[in-house]
GROMACS .gro file of C-alpha atoms in nm:
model
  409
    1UNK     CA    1  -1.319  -0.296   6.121
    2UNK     CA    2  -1.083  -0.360   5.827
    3UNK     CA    3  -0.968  -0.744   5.817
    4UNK     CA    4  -0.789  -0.777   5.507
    5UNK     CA    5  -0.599  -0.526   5.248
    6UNK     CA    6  -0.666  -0.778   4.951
    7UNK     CA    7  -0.504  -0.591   4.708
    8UNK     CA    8  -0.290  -0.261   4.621
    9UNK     CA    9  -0.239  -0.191   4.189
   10UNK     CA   10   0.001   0.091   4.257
   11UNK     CA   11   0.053   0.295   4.523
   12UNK     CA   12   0.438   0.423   4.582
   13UNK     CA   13   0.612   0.014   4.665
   14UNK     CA   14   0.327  -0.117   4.641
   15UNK     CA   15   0.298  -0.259   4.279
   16UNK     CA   16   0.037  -0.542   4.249
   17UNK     CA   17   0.022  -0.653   4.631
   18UNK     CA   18  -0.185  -0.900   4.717
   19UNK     CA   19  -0.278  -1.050   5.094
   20UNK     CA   20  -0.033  -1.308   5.166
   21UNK     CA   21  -0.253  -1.662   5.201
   22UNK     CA   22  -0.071  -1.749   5.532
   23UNK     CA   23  -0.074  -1.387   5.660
   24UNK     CA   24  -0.374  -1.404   5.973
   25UNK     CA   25  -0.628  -1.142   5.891
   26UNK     CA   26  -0.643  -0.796   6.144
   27UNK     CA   27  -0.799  -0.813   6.456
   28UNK     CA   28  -0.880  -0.504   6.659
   29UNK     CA   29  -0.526  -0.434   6.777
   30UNK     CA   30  -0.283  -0.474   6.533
   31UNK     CA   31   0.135  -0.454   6.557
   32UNK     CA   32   0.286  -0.387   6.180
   33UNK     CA   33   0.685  -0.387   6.268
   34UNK     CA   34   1.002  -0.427   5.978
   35UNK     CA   35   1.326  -0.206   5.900
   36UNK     CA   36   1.348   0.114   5.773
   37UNK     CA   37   1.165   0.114   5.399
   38UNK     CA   38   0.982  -0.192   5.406
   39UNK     CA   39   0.645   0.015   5.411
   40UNK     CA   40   0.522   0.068   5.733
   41UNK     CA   41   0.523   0.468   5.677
   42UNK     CA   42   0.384   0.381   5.323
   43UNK     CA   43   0.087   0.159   5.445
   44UNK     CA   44  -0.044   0.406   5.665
   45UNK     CA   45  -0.018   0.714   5.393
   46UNK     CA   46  -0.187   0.475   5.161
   47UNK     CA   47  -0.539   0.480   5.442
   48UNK     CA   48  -0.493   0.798   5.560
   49UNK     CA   49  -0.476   0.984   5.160
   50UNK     CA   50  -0.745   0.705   5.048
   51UNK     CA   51  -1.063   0.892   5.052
   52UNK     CA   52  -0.876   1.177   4.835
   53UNK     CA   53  -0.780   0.982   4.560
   54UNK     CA   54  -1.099   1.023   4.361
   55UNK     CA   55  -0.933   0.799   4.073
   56UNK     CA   56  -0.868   0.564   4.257
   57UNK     CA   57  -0.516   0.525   4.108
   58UNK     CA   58  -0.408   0.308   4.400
   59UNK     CA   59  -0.614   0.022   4.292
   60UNK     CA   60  -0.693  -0.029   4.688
   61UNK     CA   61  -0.941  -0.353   4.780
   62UNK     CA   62  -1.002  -0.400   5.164
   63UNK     CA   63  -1.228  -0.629   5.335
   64UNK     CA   64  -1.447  -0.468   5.595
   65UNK     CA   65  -1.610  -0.660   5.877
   66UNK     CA   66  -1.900  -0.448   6.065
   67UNK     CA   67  -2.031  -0.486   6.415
   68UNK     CA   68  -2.325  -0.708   6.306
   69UNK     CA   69  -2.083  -0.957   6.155
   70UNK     CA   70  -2.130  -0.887   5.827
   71UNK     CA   71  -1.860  -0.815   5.542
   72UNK     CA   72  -1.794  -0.631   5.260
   73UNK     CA   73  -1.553  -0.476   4.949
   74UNK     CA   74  -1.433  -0.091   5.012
   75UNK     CA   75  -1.271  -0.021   4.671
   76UNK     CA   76  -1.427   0.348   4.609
   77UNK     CA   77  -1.309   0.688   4.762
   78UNK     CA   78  -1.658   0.799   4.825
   79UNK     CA   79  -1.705   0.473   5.066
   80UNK     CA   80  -1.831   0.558   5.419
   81UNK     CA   81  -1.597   0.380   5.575
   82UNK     CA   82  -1.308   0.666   5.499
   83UNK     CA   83  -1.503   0.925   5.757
   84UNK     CA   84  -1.397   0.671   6.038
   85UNK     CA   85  -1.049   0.604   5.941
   86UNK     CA   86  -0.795   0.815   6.153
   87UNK     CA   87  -0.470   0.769   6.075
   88UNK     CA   88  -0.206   0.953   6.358
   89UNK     CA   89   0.139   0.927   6.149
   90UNK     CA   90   0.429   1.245   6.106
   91UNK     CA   91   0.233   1.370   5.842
   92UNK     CA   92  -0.080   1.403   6.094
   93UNK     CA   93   0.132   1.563   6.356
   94UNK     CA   94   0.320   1.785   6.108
   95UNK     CA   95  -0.048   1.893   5.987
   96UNK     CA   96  -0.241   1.998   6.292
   97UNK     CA   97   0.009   2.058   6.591
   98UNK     CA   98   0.244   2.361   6.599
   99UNK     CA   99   0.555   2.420   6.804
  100UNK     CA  100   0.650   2.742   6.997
  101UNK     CA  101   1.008   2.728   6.820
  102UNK     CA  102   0.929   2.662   6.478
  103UNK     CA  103   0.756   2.953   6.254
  104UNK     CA  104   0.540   2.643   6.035
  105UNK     CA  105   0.377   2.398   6.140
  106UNK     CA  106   0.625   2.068   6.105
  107UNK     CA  107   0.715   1.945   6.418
  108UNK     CA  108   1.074   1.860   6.521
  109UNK     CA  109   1.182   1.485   6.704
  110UNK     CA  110   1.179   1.531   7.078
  111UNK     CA  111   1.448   1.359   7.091
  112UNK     CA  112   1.681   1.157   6.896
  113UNK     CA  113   1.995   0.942   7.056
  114UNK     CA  114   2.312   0.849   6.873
  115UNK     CA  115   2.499   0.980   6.565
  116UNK     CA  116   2.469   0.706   6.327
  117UNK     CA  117   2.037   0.720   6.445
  118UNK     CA  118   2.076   1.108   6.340
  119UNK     CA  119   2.218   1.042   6.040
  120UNK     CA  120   1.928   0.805   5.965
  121UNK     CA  121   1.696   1.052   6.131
  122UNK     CA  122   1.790   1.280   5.805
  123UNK     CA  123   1.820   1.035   5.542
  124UNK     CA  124   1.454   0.972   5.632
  125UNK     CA  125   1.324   1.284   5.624
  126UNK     CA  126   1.501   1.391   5.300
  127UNK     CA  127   1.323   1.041   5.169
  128UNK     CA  128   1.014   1.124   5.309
  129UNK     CA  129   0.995   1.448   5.153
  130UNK     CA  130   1.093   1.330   4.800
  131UNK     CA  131   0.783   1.056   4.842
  132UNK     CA  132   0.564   1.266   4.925
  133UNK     CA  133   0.674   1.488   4.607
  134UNK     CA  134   0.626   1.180   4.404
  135UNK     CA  135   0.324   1.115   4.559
  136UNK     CA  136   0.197   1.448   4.404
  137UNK     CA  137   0.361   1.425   4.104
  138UNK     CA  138   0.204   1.053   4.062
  139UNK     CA  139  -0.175   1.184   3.940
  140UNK     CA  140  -0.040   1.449   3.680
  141UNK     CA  141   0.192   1.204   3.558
  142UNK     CA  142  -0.041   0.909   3.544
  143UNK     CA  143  -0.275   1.098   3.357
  144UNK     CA  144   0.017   1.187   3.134
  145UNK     CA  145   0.100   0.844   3.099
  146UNK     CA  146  -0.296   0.795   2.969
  147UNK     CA  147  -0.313   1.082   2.718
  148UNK     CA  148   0.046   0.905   2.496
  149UNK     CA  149  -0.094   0.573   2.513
  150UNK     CA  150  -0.453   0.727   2.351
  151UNK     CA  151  -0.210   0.892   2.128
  152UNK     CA  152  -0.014   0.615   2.028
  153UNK     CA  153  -0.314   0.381   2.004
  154UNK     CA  154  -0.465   0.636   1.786
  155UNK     CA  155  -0.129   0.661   1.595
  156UNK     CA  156  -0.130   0.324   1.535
  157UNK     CA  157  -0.462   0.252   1.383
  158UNK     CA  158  -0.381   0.528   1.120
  159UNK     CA  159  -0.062   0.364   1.049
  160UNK     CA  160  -0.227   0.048   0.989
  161UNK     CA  161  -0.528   0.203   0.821
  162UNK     CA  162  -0.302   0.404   0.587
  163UNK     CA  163  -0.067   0.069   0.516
  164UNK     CA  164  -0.329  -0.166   0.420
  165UNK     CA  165  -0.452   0.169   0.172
  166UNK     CA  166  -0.147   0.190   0.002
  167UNK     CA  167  -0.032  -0.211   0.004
  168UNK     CA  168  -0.325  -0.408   0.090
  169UNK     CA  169  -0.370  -0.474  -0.244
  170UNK     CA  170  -0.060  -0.750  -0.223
  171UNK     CA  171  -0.259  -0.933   0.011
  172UNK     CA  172  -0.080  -1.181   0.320
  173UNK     CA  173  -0.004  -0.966   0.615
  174UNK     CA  174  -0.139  -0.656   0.486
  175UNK     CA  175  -0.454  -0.765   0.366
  176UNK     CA  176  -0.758  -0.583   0.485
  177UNK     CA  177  -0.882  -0.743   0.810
  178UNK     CA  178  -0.579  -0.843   0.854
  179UNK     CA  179  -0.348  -0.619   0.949
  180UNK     CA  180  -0.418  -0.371   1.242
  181UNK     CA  181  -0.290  -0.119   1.507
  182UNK     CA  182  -0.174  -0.432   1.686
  183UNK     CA  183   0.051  -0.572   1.398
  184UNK     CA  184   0.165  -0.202   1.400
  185UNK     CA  185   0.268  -0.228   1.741
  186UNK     CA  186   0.408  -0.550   1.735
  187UNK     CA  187   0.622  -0.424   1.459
  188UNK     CA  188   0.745  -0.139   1.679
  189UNK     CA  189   0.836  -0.370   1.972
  190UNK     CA  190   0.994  -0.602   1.790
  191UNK     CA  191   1.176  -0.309   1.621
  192UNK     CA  192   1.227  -0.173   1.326
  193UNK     CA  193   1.524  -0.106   1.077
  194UNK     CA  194   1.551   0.132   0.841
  195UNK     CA  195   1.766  -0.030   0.597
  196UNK     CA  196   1.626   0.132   0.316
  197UNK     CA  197   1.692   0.467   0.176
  198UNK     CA  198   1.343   0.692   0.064
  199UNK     CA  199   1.457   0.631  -0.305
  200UNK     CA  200   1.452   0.231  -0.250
  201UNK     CA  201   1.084   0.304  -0.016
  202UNK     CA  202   0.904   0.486  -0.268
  203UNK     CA  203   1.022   0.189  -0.538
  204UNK     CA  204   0.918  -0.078  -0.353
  205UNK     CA  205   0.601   0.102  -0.273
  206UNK     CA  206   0.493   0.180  -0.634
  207UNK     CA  207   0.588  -0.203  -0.729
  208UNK     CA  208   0.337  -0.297  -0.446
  209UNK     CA  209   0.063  -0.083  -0.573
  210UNK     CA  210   0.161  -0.198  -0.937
  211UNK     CA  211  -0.036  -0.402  -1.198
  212UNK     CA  212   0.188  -0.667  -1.460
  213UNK     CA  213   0.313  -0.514  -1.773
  214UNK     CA  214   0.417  -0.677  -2.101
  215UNK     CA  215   0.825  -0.667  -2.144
  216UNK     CA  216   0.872  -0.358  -2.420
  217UNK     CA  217   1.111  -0.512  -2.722
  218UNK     CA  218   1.492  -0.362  -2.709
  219UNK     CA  219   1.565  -0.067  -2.914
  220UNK     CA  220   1.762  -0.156  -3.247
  221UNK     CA  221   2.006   0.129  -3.244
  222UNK     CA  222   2.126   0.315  -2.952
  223UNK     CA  223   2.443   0.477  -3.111
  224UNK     CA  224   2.399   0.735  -3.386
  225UNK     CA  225   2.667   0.972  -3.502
  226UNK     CA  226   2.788   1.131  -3.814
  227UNK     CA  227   3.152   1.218  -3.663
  228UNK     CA  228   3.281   1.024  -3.939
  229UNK     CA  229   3.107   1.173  -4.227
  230UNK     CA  230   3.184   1.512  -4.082
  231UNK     CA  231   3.576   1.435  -4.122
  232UNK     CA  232   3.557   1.331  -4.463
  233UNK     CA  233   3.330   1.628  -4.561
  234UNK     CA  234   3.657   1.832  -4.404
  235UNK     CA  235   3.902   1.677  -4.635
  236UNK     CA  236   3.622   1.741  -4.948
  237UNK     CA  237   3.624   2.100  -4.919
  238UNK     CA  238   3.982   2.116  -4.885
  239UNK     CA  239   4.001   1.930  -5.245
  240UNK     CA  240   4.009   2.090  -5.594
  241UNK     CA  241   3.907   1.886  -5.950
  242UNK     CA  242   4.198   1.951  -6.209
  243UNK     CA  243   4.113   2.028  -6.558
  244UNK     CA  244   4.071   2.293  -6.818
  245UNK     CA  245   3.768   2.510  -6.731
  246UNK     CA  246   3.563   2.692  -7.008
  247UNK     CA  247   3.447   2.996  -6.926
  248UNK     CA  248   3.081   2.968  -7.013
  249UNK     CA  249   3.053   2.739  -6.770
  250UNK     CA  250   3.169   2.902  -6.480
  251UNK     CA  251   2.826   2.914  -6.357
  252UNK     CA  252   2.766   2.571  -6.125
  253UNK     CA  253   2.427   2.576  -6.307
  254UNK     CA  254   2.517   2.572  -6.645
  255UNK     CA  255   2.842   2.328  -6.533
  256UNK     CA  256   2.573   2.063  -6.414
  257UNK     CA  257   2.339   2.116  -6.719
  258UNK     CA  258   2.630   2.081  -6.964
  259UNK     CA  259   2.745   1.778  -6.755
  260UNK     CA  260   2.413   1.615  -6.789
  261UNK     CA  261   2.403   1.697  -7.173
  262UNK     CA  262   2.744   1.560  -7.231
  263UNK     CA  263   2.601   1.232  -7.123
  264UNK     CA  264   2.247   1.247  -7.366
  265UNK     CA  265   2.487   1.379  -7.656
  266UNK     CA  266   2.744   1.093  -7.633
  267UNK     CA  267   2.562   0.962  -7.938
  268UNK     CA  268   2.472   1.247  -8.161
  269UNK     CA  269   2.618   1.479  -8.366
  270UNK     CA  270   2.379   1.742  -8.339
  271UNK     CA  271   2.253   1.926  -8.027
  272UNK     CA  272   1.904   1.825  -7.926
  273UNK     CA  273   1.846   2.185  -7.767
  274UNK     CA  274   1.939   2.432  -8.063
  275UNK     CA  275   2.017   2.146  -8.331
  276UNK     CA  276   2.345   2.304  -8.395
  277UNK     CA  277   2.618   2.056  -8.489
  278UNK     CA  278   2.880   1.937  -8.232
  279UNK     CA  279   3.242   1.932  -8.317
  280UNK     CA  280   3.513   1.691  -8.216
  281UNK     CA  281   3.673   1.989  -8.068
  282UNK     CA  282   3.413   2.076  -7.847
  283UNK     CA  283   3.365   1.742  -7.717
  284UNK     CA  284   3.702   1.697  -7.642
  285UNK     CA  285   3.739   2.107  -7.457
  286UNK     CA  286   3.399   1.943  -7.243
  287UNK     CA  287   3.595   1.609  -7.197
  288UNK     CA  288   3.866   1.825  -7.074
  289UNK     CA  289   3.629   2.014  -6.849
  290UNK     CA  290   3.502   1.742  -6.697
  291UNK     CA  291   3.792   1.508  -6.644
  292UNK     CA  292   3.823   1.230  -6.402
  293UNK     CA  293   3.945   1.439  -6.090
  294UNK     CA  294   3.587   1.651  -6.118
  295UNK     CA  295   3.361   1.360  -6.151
  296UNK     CA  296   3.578   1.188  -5.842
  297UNK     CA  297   3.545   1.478  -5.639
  298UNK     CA  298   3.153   1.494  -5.737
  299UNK     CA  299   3.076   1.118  -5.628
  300UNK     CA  300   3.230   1.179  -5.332
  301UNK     CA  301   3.045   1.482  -5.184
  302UNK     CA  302   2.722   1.300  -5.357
  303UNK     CA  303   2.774   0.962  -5.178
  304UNK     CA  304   2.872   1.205  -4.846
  305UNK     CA  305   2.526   1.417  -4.862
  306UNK     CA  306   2.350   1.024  -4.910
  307UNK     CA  307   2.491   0.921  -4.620
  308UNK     CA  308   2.447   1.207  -4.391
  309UNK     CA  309   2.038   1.205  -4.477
  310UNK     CA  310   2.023   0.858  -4.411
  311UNK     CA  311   2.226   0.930  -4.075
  312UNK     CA  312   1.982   1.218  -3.957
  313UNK     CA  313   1.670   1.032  -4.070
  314UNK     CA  314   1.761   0.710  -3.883
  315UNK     CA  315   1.821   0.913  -3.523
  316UNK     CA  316   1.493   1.083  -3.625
  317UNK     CA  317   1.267   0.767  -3.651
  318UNK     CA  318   1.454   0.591  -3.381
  319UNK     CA  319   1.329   0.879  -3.154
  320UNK     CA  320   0.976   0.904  -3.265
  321UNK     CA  321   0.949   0.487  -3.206
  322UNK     CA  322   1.057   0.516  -2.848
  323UNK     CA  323   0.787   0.318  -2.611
  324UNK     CA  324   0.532   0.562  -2.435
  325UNK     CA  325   0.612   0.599  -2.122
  326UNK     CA  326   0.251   0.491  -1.980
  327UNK     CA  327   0.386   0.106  -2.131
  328UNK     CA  328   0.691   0.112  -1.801
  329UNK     CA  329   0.596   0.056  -1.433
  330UNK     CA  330   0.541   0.332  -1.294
  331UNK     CA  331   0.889   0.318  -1.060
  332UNK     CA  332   1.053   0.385  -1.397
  333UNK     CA  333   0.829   0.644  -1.544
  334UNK     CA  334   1.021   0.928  -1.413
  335UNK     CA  335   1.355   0.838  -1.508
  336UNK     CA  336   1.238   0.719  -1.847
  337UNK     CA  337   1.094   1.089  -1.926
  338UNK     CA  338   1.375   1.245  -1.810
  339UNK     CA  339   1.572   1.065  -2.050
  340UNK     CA  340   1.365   1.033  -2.293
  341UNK     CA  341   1.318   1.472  -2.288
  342UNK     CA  342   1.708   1.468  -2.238
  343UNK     CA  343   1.762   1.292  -2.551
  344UNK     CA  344   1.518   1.499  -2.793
  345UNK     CA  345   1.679   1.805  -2.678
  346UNK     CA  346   2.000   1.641  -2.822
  347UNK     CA  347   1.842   1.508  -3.108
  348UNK     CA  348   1.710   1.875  -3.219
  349UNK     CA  349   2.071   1.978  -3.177
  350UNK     CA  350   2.206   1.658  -3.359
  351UNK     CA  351   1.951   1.744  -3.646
  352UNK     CA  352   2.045   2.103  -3.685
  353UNK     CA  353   2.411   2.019  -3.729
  354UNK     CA  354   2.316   1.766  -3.969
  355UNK     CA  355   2.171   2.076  -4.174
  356UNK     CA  356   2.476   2.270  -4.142
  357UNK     CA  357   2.690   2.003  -4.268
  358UNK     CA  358   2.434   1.951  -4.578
  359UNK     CA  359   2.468   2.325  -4.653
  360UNK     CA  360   2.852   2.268  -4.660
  361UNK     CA  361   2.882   1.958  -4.882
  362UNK     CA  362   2.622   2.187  -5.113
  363UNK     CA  363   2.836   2.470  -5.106
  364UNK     CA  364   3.117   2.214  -5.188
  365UNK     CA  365   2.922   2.040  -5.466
  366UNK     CA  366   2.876   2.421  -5.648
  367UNK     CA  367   3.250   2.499  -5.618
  368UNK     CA  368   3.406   2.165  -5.729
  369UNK     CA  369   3.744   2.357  -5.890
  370UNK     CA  370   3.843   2.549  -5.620
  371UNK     CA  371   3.954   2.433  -5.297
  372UNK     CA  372   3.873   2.625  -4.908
  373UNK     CA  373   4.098   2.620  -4.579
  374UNK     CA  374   3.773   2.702  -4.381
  375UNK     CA  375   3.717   2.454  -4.023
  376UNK     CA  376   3.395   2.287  -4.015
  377UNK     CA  377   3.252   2.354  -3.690
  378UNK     CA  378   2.951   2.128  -3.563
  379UNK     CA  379   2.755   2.126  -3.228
  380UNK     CA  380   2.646   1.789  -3.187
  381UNK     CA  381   2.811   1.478  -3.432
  382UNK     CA  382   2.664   1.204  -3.193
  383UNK     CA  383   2.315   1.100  -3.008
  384UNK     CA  384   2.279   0.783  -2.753
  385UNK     CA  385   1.993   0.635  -2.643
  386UNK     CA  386   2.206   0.439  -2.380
  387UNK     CA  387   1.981   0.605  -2.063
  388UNK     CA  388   1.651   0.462  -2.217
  389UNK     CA  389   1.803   0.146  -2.318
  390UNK     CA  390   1.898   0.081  -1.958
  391UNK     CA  391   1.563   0.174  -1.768
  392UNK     CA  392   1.390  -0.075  -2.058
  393UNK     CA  393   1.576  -0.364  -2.005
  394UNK     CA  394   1.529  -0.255  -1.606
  395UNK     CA  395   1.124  -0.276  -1.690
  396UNK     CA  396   1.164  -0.570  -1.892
  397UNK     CA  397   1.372  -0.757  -1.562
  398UNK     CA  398   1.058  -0.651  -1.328
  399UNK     CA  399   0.799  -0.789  -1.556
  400UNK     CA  400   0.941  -1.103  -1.615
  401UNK     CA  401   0.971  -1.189  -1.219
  402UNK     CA  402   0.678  -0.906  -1.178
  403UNK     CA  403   0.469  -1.139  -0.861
  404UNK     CA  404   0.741  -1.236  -0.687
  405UNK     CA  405   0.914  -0.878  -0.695
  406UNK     CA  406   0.584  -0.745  -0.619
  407UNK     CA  407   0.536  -0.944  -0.287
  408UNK     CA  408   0.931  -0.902  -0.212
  409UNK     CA  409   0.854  -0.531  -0.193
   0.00000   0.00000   0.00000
């Protein structure tokens, strides 16, 4: 005989039911009365579909009392006791009695009395049916319910297994041993914000997995440009020296060696190539020759073509002393080739206009008499190394406050 249901896990409304303490136990005739949906239907689906719920989803615990006076725990579907359990409920009628007027086997109320009780009569049965639809859905869906929470439990230990890989390093919470699938759920729960954009995540992850760098010293020069000498250059070409040429020296090359000689022969009266003398009035046509306007005009493109070498050779070494890029935190690597390629591309350019301007203050220093209208046209007058400044003194901030950043992240 069954004394006592002690306790019901989940079974339709019954969640976690336990026996009442003051609630007498069953004797051999039992009256179980209460208002429509407080269980009665429920309780006696719950013995009569017992013995076919082979996973035991319902959680069901009843005491047993036998003839001999001893007791026992039924808590299995494969428990003797289910053979002698008869349950006689609507479901019991509707599956072994037929009716002449109906074509299936569900049998219709003898008779029911009063509208509102009809109305009832049909909320019931429309409730009944959608139970007993849950009822069959409830297996399929608990087992469901089993297969996401292996997933997710899986889920999470690969989470935390992967997080302590990439940042256990930093030690505190995500030291190994430490943190685990349940600080990943806990995390979850407690919910999470994504604040951050992927740019910011993948910094702050490759500062985690970092090591401390030395601070790299500022560059010296970041601006370069020859703009300046490039204008000038424009009015030089555009200039003519005044004086009274001689026609033997016509030639630029025979100009410049005469020039030269003028100077070594300032104090002789004889020439040191042939030994010829040298007349007052041939000083004075060479004076003529090469009068003050010429020699202006020839210091000028000189101290021009000095200053543009020194311009290109300066943006040439600055370039070649730029840090490697293996000396930045990684985080900055990227950006600091990128810039780094971005400015040697100029620099090449830079360079080659710094040629083509040499070739025209040459042409220039050949052709010192006459003057020209052309335009000189130049790719690239200027080169910055603004970018790389900027992702330097960037490193330089993170390895000054490196273990504190480092945790932060």
């Amino acid at each position: 005989m069954i004394t006592k249901i002690k306790h019901v896990r989940d079974f339709r409304s019954f969640n976690g039911w336990v026996w009442p303490h003051d609630l007498p136990l069953f004797r051999h005739v039992n009256l179980v009365y209460g208002i429509n949906g407080t269980g009665k239907s429920t309780l006696a689906s719950l013995l009569q579909q017992a013995a076919l719920d082979q996973d035991w989803s319902s959680g069901l615990e009843i005491d047993v009392t036998a003839a001999s006076g001893s007791s026992r725990v039924v808590s299995t579907a494969s428990d003797p006791l289910w053979r002698d359990v008869r349950v006689f409920n609507r479901k019991y009628v509707e599956a072994n009695l037929q009716f002449e007027e109906q074509a299936g086997s569900t049998a219709a109320p003898l008779l029911v009395l009063g509208e509102q009780r009809v109305e009832a009569e049909i909320e019931r049965t429309r409730i009944d049916k959608r139970l007993a639809d849950i009822a069959e859905q409830l297996p399929v869906l608990k087992k469901e319910q089993k297969s996401i929470r292996t997933q997710l439990e899986t889920l999470a230990t690969d989470r935390a297994r992967l997080i302590v890989q990439e940042i256990g390093a930093v030690g505190g919470r995500y030291a190994p041993r430490s943190y685990n699938a349940t600080k990943v759920r806990q995390s979850v729960k407690s919910g999470i914000e994504a604040s951050s954009t992927q740019a910011d995540i993948t910094k702050e992850l490759s500062l985690a997995r970092s090591s401390s760098k030395p601070e790299i010293g500022a560059l010296i020069a970041t601006q370069f440009s020859f703009a300046e000498i490039a204008r000038q250059a424009q009015e030089a070409i555009r200039e003519s020296a005044v004086s009274n040429a001689l026609a033997d020296l016509q030639d630029p090359a025979h100009s410049r060696w005469a020039q030269d000689g003028v100077e070594l022969h300032k104090d002789r009266d004889t020439c040191i190539f042939c030994a010829s003398d040298i007349s007052p009035e041939r000083r004075q046509a060479l004076a003529e020759h090469f009068d003050t306007s010429l020699l202006r005009l020839q210091n000028k493109i000189a101290s021009l073509q000095r200053e543009l070498d020194q311009k290109g050779l300066a943006a040439k070494q600055a370039v070649a002393a730029l840090p490697r890029s293996g000396d930045l935190f990684e985080m900055h690597k990227e950006g600091y080739e990128g810039a780094v390629e971005q400015i040697r591309a100029v620099l090449k350019r830079y360079l080659a206009s710094v040629d083509a301007l040499a070739a025209v203050l040459e042409k220039k220093h050949e052709s010192l008499l006459t003057s020209s209208s052309d335009v000189i046209s130049l790719d690239v007058t200027d080169l910055s190394l603004a970018d790389v400044s900027l992702i330097i003194t960037q490193h330089n901030a993170t390895a000054s406050d490196f273990e504190k950043q480092r945790v932060a992240a």
